[in-house]
PDB file of C-alpha atoms in Angstrom:
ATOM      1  CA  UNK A  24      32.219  75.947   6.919  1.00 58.00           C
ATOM      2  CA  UNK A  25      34.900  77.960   8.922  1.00 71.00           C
ATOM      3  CA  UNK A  26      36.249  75.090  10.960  1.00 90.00           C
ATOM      4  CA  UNK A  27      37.543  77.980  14.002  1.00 95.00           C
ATOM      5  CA  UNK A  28      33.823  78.165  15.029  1.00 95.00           C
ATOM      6  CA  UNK A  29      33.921  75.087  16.270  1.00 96.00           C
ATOM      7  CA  UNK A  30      36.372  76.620  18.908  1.00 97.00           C
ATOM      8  CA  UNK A  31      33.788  78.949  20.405  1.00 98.00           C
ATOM      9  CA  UNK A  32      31.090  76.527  20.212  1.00 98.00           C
ATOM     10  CA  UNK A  33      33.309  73.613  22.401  1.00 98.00           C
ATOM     11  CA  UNK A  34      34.358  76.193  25.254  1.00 98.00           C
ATOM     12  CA  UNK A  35      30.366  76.915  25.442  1.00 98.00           C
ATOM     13  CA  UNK A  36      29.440  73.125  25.531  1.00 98.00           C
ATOM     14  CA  UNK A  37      31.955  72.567  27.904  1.00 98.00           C
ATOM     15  CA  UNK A  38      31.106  75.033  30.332  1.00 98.00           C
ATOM     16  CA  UNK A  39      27.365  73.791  30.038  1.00 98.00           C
ATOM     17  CA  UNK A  40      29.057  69.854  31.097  1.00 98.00           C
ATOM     18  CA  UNK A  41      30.981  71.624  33.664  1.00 98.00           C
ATOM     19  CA  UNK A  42      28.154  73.458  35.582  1.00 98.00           C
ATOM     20  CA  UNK A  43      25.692  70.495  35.116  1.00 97.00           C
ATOM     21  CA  UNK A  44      28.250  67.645  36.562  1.00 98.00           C
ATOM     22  CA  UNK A  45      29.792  70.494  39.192  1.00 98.00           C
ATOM     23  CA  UNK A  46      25.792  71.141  40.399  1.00 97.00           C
ATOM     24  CA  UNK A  47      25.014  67.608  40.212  1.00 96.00           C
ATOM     25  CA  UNK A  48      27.981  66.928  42.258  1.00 97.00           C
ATOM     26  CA  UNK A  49      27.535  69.597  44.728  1.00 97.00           C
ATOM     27  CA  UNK A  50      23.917  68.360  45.518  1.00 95.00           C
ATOM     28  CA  UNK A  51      25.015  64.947  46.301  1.00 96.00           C
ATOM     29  CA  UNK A  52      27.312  66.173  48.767  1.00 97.00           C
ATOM     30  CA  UNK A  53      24.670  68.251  50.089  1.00 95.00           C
ATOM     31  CA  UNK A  54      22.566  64.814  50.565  1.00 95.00           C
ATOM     32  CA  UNK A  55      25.146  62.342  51.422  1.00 96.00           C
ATOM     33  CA  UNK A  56      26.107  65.446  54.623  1.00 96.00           C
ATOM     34  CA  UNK A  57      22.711  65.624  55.512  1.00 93.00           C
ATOM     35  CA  UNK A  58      22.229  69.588  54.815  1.00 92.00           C
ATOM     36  CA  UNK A  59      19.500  68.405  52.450  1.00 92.00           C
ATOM     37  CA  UNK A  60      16.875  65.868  52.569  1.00 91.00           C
ATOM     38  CA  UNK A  61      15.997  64.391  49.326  1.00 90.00           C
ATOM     39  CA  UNK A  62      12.485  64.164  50.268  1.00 87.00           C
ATOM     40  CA  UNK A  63      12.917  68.284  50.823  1.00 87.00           C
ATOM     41  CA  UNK A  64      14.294  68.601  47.264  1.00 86.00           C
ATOM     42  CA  UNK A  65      12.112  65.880  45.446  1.00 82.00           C
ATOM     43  CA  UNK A  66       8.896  68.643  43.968  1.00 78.00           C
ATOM     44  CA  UNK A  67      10.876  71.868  44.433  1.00 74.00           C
ATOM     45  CA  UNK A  68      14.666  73.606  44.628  1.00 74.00           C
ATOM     46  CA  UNK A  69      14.282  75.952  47.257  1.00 82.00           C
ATOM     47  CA  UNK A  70      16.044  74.667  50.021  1.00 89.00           C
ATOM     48  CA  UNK A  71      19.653  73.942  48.263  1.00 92.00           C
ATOM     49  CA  UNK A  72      22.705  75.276  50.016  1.00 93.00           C
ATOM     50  CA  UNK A  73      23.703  78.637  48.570  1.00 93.00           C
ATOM     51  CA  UNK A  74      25.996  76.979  46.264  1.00 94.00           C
ATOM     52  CA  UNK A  75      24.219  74.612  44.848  1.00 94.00           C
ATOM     53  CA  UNK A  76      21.550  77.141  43.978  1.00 93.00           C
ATOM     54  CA  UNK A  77      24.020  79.386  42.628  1.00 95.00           C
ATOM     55  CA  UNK A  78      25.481  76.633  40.185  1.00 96.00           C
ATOM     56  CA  UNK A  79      22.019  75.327  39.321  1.00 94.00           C
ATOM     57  CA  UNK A  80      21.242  78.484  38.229  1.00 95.00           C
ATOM     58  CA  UNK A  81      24.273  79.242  36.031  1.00 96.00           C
ATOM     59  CA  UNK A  82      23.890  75.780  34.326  1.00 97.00           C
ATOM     60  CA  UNK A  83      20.353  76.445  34.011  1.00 95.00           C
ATOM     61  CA  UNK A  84      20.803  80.053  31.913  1.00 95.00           C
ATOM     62  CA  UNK A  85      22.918  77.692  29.483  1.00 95.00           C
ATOM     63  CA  UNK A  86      20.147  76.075  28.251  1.00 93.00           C
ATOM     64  CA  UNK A  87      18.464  79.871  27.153  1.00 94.00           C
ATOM     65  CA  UNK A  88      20.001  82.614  25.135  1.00 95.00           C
ATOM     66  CA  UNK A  89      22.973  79.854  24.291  1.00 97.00           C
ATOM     67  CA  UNK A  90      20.199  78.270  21.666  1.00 97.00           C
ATOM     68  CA  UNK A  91      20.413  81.836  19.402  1.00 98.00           C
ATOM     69  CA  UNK A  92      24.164  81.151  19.426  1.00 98.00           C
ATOM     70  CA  UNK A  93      24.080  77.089  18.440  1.00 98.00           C
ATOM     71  CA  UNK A  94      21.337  78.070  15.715  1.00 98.00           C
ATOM     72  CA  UNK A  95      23.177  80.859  14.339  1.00 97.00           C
ATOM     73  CA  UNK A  96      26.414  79.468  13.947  1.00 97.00           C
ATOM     74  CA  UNK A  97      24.797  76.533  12.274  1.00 96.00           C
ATOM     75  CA  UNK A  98      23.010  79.091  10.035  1.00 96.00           C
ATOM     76  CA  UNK A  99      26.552  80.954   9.553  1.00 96.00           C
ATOM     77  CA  UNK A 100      27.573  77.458   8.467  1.00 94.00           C
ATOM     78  CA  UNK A 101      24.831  76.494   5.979  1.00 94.00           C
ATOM     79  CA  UNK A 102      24.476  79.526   4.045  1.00 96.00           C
ATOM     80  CA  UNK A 103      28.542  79.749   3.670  1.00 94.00           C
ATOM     81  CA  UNK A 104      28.889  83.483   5.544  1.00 95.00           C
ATOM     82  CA  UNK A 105      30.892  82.141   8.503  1.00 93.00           C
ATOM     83  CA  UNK A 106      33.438  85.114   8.343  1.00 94.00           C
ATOM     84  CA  UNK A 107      35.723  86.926  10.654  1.00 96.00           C
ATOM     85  CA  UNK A 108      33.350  89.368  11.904  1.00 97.00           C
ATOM     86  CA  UNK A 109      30.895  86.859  12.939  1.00 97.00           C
ATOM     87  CA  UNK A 110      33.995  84.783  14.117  1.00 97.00           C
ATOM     88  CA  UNK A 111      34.866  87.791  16.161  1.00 98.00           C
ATOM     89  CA  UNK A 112      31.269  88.206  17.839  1.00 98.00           C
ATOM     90  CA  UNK A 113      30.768  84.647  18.857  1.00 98.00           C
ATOM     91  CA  UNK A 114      34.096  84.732  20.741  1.00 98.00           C
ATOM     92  CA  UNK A 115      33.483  88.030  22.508  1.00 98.00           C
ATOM     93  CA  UNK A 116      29.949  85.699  23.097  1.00 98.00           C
ATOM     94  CA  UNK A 117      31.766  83.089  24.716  1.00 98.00           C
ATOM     95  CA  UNK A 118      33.897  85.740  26.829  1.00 98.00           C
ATOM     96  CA  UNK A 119      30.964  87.343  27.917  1.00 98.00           C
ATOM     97  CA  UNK A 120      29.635  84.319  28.789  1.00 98.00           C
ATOM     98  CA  UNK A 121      32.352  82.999  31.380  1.00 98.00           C
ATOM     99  CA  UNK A 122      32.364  86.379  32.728  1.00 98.00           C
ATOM    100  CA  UNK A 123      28.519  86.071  33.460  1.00 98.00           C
ATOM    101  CA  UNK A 124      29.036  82.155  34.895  1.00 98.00           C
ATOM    102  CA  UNK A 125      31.997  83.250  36.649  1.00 98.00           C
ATOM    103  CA  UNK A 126      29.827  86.297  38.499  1.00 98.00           C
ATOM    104  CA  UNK A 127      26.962  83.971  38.740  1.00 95.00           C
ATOM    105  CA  UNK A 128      28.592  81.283  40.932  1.00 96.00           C
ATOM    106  CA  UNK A 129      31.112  83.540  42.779  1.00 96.00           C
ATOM    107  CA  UNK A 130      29.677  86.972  44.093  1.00 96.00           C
ATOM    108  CA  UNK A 131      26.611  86.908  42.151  1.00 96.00           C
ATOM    109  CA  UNK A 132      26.190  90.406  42.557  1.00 97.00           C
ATOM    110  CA  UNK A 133      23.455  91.507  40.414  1.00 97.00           C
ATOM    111  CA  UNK A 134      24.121  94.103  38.715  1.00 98.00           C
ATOM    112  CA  UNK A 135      27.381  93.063  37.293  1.00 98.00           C
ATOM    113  CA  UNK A 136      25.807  89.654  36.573  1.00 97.00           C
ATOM    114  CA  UNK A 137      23.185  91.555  34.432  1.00 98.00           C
ATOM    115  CA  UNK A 138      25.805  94.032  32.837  1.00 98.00           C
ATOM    116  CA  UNK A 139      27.897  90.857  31.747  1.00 98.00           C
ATOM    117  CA  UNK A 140      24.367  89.590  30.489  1.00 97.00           C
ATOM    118  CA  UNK A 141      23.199  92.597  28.436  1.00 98.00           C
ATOM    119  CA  UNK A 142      26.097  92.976  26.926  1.00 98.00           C
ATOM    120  CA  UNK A 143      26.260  89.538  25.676  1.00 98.00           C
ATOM    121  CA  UNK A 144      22.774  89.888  24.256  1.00 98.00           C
ATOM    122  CA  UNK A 145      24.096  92.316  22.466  1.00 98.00           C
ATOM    123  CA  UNK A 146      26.613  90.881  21.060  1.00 98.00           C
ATOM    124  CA  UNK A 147      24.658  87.920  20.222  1.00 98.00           C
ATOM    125  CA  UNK A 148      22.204  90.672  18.850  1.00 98.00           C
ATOM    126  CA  UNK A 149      24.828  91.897  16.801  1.00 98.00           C
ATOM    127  CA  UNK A 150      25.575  88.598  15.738  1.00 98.00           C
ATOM    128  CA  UNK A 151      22.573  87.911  14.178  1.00 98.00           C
ATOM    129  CA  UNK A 152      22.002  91.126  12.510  1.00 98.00           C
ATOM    130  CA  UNK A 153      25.643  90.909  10.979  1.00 98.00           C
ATOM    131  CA  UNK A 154      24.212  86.793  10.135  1.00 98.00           C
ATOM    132  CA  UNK A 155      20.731  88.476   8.443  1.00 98.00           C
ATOM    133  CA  UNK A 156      23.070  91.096   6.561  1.00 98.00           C
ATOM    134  CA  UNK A 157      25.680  88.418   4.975  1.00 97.00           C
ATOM    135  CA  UNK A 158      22.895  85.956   3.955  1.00 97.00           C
ATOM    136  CA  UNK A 159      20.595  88.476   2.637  1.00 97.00           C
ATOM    137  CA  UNK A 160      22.501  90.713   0.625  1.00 95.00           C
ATOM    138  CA  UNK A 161      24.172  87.458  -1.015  1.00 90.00           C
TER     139      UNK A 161
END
């Protein structure tokens, strides 16, 4: 297998450790202050700070479309197609996805958070289409 795919795949994994120990961290700060009660936060999420909401939720959408990339490099991988195009497409991936965790825990203004979204959808789309192409036309 291309080895440079691991590249992409460790920046995603990394950001996916980042948000979950930056969310868990800024939730026990929002308990040890006293802005949270845990018995408030023990069946539910709703009453978070702003922050923490906003990082739980960008940690959270790593554990969703991010599965179609994992399983399609690995697929890339198996049946011997990782090229450059599909190289290319998981790193504009990646891209798109900072830009969409950096919207989601700064501004978190909608519409550019679902722009940065849909577009890396698409690429993943792509992705996968380019993946189907290689493999079956082998």
């Amino acid at each position: 297998m291309n080895t440079a795919f691991l590249y992409p795949v460790l920046v995603q994994v990394f950001m996916t450790f980042a948000l979950v120990l930056a969310t868990g961290g800024s939730r026990f700060l929002a308990i040890k202050s006293g802005a949270v009660k845990p018995h408030d936060v023990a069946l539910g999420q709703k009453v978070w700070p702003r922050h923490c909401t906003l990082l739980g939720n960008a940690y959270q959408n790593q554990l969703e479309t991010p599965v179609l990339f994992y399983a399609g490099v690995l697929f890339a991988g198996v049946f011997g197609v990782a090229g450059d195009l599909l190289l290319m497409l998981a790193w504009i991936w990646v891209g798109l996805r900072i830009v969409h965790v950096l919207i989601h825990i700064t501004s978190n203004h909608m519409l550019h958070r679902f722009l940065a979204f849909a577009a890396g959808v698409l690429a993943l789309l792509v992705f996968w289409i380019v993946l189907a192409v290689e493999v079956l036309t082998r």
